[in-house]
mmCIF file of C-alpha atoms in Angstrom:
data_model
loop_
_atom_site.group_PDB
_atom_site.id
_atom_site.type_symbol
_atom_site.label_atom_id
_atom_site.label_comp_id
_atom_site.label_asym_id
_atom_site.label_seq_id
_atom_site.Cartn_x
_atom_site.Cartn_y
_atom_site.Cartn_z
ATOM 1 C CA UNK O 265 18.264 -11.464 23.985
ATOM 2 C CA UNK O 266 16.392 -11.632 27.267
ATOM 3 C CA UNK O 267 16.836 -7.905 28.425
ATOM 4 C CA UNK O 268 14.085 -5.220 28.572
ATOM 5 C CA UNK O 269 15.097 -3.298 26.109
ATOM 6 C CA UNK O 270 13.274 -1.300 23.210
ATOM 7 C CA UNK O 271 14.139 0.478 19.858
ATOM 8 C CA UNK O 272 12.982 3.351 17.984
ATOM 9 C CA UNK O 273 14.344 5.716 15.382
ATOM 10 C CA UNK O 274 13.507 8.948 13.793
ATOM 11 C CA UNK O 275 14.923 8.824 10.525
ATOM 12 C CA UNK O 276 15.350 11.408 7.605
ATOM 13 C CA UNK O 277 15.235 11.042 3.787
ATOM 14 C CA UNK O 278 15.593 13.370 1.109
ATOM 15 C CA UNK O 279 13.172 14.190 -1.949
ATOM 16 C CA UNK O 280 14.112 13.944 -5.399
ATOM 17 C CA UNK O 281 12.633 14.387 -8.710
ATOM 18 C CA UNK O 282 12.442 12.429 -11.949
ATOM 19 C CA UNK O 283 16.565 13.496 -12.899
ATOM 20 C CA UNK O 284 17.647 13.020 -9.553
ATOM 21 C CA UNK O 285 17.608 16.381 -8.555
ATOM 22 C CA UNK O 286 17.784 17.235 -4.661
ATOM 23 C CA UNK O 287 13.838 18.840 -4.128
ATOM 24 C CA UNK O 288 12.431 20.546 -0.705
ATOM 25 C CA UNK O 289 10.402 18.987 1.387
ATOM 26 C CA UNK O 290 8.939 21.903 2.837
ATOM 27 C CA UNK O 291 5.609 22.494 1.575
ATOM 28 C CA UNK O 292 5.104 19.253 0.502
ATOM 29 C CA UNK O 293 5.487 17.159 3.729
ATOM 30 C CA UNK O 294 3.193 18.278 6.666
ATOM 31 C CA UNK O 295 4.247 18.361 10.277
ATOM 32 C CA UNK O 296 7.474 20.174 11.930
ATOM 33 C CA UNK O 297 9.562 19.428 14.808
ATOM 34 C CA UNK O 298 7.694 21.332 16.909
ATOM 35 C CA UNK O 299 4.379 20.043 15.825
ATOM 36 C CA UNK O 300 4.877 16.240 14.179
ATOM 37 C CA UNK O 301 1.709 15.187 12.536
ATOM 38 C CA UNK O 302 -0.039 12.056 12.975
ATOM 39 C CA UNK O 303 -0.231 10.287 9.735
ATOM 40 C CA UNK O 304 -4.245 9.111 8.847
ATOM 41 C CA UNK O 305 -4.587 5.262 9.838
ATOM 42 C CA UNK O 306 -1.511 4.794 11.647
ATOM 43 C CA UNK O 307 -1.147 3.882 15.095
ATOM 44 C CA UNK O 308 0.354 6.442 17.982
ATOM 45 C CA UNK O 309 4.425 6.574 17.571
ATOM 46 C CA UNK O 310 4.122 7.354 13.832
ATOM 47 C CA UNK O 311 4.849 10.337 12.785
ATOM 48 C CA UNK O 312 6.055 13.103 10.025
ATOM 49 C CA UNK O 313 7.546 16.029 10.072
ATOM 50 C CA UNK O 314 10.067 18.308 7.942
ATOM 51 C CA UNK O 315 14.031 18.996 9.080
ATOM 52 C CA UNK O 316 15.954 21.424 7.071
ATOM 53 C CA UNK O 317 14.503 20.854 3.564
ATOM 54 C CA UNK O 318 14.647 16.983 4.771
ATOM 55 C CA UNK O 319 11.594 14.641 5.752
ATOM 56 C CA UNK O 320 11.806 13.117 8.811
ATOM 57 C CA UNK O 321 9.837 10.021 10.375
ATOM 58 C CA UNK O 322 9.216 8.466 13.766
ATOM 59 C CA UNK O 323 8.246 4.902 14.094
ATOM 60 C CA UNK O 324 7.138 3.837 17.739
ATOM 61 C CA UNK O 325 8.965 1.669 19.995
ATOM 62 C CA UNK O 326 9.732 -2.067 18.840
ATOM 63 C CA UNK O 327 11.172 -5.447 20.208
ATOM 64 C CA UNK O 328 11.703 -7.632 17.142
ATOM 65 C CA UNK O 329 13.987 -7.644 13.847
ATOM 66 C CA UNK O 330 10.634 -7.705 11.591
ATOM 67 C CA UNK O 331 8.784 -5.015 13.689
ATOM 68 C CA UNK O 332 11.569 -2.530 12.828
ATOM 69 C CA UNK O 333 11.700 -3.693 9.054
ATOM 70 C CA UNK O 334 7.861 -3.127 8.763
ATOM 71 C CA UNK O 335 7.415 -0.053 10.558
ATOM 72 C CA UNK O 336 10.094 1.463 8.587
ATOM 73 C CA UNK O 337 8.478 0.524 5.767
ATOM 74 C CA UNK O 338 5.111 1.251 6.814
ATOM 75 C CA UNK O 339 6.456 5.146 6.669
ATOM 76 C CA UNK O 340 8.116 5.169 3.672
ATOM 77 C CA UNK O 341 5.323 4.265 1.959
ATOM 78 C CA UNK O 342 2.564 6.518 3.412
ATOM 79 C CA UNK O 343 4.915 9.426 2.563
ATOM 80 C CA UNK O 344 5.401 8.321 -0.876
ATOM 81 C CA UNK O 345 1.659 7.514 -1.176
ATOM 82 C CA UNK O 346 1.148 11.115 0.227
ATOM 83 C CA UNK O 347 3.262 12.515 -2.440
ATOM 84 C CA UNK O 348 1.229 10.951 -5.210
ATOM 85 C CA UNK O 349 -1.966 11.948 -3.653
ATOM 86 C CA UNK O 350 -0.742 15.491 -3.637
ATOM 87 C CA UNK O 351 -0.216 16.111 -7.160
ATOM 88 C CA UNK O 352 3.380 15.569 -6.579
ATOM 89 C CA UNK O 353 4.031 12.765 -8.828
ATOM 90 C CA UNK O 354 7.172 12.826 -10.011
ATOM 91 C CA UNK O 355 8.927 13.035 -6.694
ATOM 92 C CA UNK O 356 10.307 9.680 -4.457
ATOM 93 C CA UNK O 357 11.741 9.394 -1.167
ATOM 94 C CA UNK O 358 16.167 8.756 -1.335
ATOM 95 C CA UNK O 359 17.835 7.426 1.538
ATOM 96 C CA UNK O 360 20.921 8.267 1.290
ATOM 97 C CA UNK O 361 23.662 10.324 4.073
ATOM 98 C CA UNK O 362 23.983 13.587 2.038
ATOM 99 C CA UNK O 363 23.600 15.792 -1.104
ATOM 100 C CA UNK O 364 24.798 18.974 -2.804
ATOM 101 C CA UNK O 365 21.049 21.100 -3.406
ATOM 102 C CA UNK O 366 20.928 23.742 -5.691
ATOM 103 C CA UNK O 367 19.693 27.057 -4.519
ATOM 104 C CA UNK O 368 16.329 27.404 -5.946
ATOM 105 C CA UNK O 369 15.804 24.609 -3.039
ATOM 106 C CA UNK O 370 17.169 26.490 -0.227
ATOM 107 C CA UNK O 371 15.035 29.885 -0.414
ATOM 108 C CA UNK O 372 13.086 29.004 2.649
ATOM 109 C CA UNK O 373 14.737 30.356 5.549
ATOM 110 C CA UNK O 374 14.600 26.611 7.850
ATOM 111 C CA UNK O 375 16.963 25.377 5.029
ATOM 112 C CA UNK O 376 19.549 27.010 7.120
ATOM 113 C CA UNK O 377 18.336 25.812 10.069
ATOM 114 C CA UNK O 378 20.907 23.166 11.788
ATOM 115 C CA UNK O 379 21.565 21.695 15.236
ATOM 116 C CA UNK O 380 18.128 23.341 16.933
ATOM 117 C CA UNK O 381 19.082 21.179 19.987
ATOM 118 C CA UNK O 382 22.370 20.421 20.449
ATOM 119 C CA UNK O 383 23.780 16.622 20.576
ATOM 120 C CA UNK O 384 26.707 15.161 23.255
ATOM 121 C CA UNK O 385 30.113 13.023 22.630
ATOM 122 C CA UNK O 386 30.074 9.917 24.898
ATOM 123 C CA UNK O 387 33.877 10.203 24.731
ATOM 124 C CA UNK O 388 34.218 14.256 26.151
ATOM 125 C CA UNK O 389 30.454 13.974 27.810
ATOM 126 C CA UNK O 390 30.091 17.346 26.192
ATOM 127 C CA UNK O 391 28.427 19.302 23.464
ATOM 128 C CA UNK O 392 29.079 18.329 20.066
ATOM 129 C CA UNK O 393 30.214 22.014 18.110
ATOM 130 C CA UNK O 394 27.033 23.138 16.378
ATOM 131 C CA UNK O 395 27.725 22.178 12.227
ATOM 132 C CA UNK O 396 30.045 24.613 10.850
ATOM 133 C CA UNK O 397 28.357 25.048 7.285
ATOM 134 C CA UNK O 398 31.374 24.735 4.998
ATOM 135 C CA UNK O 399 29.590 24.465 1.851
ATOM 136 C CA UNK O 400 26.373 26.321 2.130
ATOM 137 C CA UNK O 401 25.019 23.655 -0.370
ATOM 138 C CA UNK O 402 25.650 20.571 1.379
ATOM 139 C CA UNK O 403 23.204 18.636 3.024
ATOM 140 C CA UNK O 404 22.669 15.457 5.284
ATOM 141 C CA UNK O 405 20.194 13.064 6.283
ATOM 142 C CA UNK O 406 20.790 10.935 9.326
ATOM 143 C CA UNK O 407 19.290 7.615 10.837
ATOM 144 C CA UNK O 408 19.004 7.918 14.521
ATOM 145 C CA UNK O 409 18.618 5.272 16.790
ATOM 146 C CA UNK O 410 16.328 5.154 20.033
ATOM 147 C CA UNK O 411 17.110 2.627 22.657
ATOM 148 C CA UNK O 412 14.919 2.882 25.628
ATOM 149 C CA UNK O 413 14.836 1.384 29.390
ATOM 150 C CA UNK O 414 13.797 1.339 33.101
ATOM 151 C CA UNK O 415 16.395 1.931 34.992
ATOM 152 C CA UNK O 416 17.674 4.751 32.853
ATOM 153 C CA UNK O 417 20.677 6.790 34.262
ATOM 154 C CA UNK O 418 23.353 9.361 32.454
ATOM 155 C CA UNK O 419 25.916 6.735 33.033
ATOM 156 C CA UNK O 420 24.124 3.894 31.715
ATOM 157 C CA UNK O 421 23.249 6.036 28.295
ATOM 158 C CA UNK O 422 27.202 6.611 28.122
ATOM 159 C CA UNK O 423 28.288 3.282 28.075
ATOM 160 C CA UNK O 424 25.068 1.766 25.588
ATOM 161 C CA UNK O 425 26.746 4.664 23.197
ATOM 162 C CA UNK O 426 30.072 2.920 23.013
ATOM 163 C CA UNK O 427 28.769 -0.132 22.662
ATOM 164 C CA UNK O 428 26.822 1.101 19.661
ATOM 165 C CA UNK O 429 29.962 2.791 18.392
ATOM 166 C CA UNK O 430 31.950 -0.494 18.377
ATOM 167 C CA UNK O 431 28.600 -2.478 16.813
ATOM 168 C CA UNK O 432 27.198 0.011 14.640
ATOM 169 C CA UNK O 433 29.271 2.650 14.301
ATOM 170 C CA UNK O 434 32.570 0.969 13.391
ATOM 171 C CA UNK O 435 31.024 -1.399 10.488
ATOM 172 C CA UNK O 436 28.711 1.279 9.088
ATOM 173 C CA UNK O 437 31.810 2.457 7.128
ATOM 174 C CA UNK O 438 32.458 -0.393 5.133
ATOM 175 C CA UNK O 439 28.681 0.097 3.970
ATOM 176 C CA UNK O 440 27.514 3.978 3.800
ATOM 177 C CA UNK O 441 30.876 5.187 1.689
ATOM 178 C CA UNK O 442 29.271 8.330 2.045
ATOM 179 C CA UNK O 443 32.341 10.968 3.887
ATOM 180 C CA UNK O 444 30.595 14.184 3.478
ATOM 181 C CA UNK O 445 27.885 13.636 6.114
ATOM 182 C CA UNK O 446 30.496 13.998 8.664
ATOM 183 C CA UNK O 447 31.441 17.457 7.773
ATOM 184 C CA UNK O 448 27.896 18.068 9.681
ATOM 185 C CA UNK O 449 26.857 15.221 11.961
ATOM 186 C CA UNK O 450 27.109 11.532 12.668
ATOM 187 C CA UNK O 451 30.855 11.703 14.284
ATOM 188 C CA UNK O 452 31.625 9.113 16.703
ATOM 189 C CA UNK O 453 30.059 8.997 20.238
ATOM 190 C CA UNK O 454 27.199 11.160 18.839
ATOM 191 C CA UNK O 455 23.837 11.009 21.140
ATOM 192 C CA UNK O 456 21.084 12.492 22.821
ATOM 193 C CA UNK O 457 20.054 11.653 26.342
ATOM 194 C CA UNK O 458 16.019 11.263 26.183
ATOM 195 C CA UNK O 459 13.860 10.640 29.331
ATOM 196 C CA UNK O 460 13.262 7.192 28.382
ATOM 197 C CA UNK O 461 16.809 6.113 27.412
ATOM 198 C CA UNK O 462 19.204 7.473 24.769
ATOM 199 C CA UNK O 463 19.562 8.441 20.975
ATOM 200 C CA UNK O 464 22.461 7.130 19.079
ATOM 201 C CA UNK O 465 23.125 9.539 16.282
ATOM 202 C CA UNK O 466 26.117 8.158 14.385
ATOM 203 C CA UNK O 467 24.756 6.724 11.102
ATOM 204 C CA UNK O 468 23.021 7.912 8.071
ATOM 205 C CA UNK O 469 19.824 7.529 6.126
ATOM 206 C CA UNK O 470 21.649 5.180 3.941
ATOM 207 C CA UNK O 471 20.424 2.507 6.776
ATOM 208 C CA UNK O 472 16.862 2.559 5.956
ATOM 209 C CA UNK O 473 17.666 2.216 2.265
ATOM 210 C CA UNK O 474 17.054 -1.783 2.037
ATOM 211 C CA UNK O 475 15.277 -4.326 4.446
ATOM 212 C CA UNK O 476 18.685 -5.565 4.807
ATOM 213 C CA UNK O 477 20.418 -2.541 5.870
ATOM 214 C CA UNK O 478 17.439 -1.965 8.301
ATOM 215 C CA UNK O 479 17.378 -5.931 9.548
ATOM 216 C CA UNK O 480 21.674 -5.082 10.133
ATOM 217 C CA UNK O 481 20.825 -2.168 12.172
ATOM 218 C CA UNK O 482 18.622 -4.289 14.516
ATOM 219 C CA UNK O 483 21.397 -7.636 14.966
ATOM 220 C CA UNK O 484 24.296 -4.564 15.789
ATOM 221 C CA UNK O 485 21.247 -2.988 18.261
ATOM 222 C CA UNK O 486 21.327 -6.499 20.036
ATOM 223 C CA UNK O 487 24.890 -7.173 19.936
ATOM 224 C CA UNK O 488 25.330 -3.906 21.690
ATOM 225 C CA UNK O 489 22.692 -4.426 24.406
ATOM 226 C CA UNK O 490 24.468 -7.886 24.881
ATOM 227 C CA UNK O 491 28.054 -6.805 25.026
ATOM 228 C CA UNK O 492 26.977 -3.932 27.358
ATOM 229 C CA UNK O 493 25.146 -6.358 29.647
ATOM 230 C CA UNK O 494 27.954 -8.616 30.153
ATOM 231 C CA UNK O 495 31.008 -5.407 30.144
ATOM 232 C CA UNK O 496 32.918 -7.113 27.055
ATOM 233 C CA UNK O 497 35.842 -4.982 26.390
ATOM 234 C CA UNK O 498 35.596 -1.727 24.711
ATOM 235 C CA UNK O 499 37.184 -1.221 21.774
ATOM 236 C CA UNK O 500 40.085 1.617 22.170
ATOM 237 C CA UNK O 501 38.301 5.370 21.824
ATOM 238 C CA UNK O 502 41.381 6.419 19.516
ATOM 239 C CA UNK O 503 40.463 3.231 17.262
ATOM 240 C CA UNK O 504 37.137 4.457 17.341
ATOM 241 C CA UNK O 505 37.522 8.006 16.310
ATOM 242 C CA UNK O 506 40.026 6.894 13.422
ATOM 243 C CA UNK O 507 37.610 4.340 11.598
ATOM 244 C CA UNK O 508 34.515 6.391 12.017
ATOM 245 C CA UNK O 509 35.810 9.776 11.683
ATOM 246 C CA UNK O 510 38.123 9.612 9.178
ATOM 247 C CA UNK O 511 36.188 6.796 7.495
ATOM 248 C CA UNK O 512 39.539 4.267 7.935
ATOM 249 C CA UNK O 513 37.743 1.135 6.522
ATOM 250 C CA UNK O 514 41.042 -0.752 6.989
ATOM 251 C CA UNK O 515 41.286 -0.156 10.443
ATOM 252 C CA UNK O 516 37.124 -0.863 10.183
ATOM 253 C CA UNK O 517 37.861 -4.525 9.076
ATOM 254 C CA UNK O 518 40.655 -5.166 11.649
ATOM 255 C CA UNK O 519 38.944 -4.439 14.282
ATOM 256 C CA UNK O 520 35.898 -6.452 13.179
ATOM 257 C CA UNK O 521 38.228 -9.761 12.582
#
C-alpha cells in the first residue's frame, strides 16, 4: 500500500483477579481521560488512563503490521508490570468485548459514567443514542481504531468508515462471538471525526487479545484504505446492519465469499 496513511488505536481491557472475577481499575491504573498519563520510558503517543472501571491505552501513530503488534504489546505489558509493582499481584489485564461486574466493583461514581462524548453513524451522519444501561451490571470494552491523513475532510472520514465496516466490521463477527457489547457500543458505522482523520469504533477488545487478532486488524486497515482509494463497491448498508448488528454470521460469510 503506497498511500499516506497512518493508524492508531486507543484500546480498553478489563482487570480481573485470580477466579476470574471482573475488578476496578480505578485506583489502581493512573491517568483519566481528561488527564492521560505518560507511562515512565515510553516514547510520546503512549499513554494510560481509566474509562468506566476499564483501562484504557493509546499507542502512537504507526505504518507497518509489526509496529502495531509491538506497540500493542509494549502497553500491555507496562500495565501488567505496573500492577505487579503495585502490590497488586494477583490481578491481569483480559481483553475481551464485555462482562457482568458485581457491585462491590461499581461503588465509584465514574462506573456509571458512559458516552462522555458522543460518537456518529456513517450511515444517518448523526449521533449515535447515548447507551441505554439495560443491565446496570453489564460492561464493555472496545478496540478503537485511528486512521489519520492530510487531506482530511467530513466526507472523506464517511466513506473510510464504510470501508472499514465491510473489512473489519463485517468479519469481526465470525471471531469476537461476543453479542452483549452491542447492547452499549460498537454498532455498525460507529466513529468519531478527529482533527487528524477519523476513529472507527465498531470492534471490541477481543482484537488485541492475540498478535494474530492484532496483525488481522492491520491487513482489514489496508484492505480498507485500498478499496476506498480505488471506489470498489460498497457492500449494501442493510447487509451491513444485519451481520454486524444482529451478529448474522451467515450472512457474515456470504458476503465475504
Amino acid at each position: 500500500m503506497n498511500y499516506n496513511y497512518l493508524f492508531g488505536s486507543d484500546p480498553e481491557a478489563f482487570l480481573t483477579d485470580e477466579t476470574g472475577k471482573i475488578i476496578t481499575a480505578i485506583g489502581k491504573i493512573p491517568g483519566t481521560k481528561q488527564s492521560p498519563y505518560q507511562p515512565e520510558g515510553l516514547s510520546k503517543g503512549f499513554g494510560l488512563q481509566t474509562d468506566n472501571i476499564l483501562v484504557e491505552f493509546n499507542i502512537p501513530p504507526i505504518q507497518t503490521e509489526q509496529q502495531l503488534v509491538d506497540n500493542m504489546n509494549i502497553m500491555k505489558d507496562y500495565i501488567q508490570k505496573h500492577l505487579l509493582d503495585t502490590g497488586y499481584t494477583n490481578l491481569k489485564i483480559e481483553c475481551k468485548a464485555s462482562a457482568i461486574v458485581e457491585m462491590d466493583q461499581l461503588l465509584d461514581e465514574q462506573s456509571f459514567v458512559f458516552g462522555c462524548d458522543p460518537d456518529y453513524s456513517c450511515y444517518t451522519e448523526s449521533k449515535n443514542p447515548t447507551p441505554s444501561l439495560t443491565n446496570p451490571f453489564l460492561r464493555s470494552a472496545g478496540c478503537h481504531f485511528h486512521v489519520g491523513y492530510k487531506d482530511n475532510t467530513m466526507q472523506k472520514g464517511i466513506e473510510l468508515i464504510k470501508y472499514m465496516d465491510m473489512f473489519l466490521g463485517v468479519p469481526s463477527v465470525l471471531f469476537d462471538k461476543d453479542t452483549d457489547r452491542r447492547d452499549l457500543y460498537g454498532k455498525a458505522g460507529s466513529y468519531r471525526f478527529q482533527p487528524w482523520g477519523v476513529e472507527y469504533r465498531t470492534l471490541s477488545s477481543y482484537f488485541i487479545s492475540s498478535n494474530e487478532t492484532i496483525s488481522f486488524c492491520y491487513k482489514q486497515l489496508e484492505k480498507a484504505v485500498d478499496a476506498y482509494e480505488n471506489r470498489i463497491a460498497l457492500i449494501a448498508k442493510e447487509e451491513i446492519f444485519e451481520v454486524i448488528n444482529n451478529n448474522n454470521c451467515d450472512l457474515a460469510n456470504e458476503l465475504i465469499n
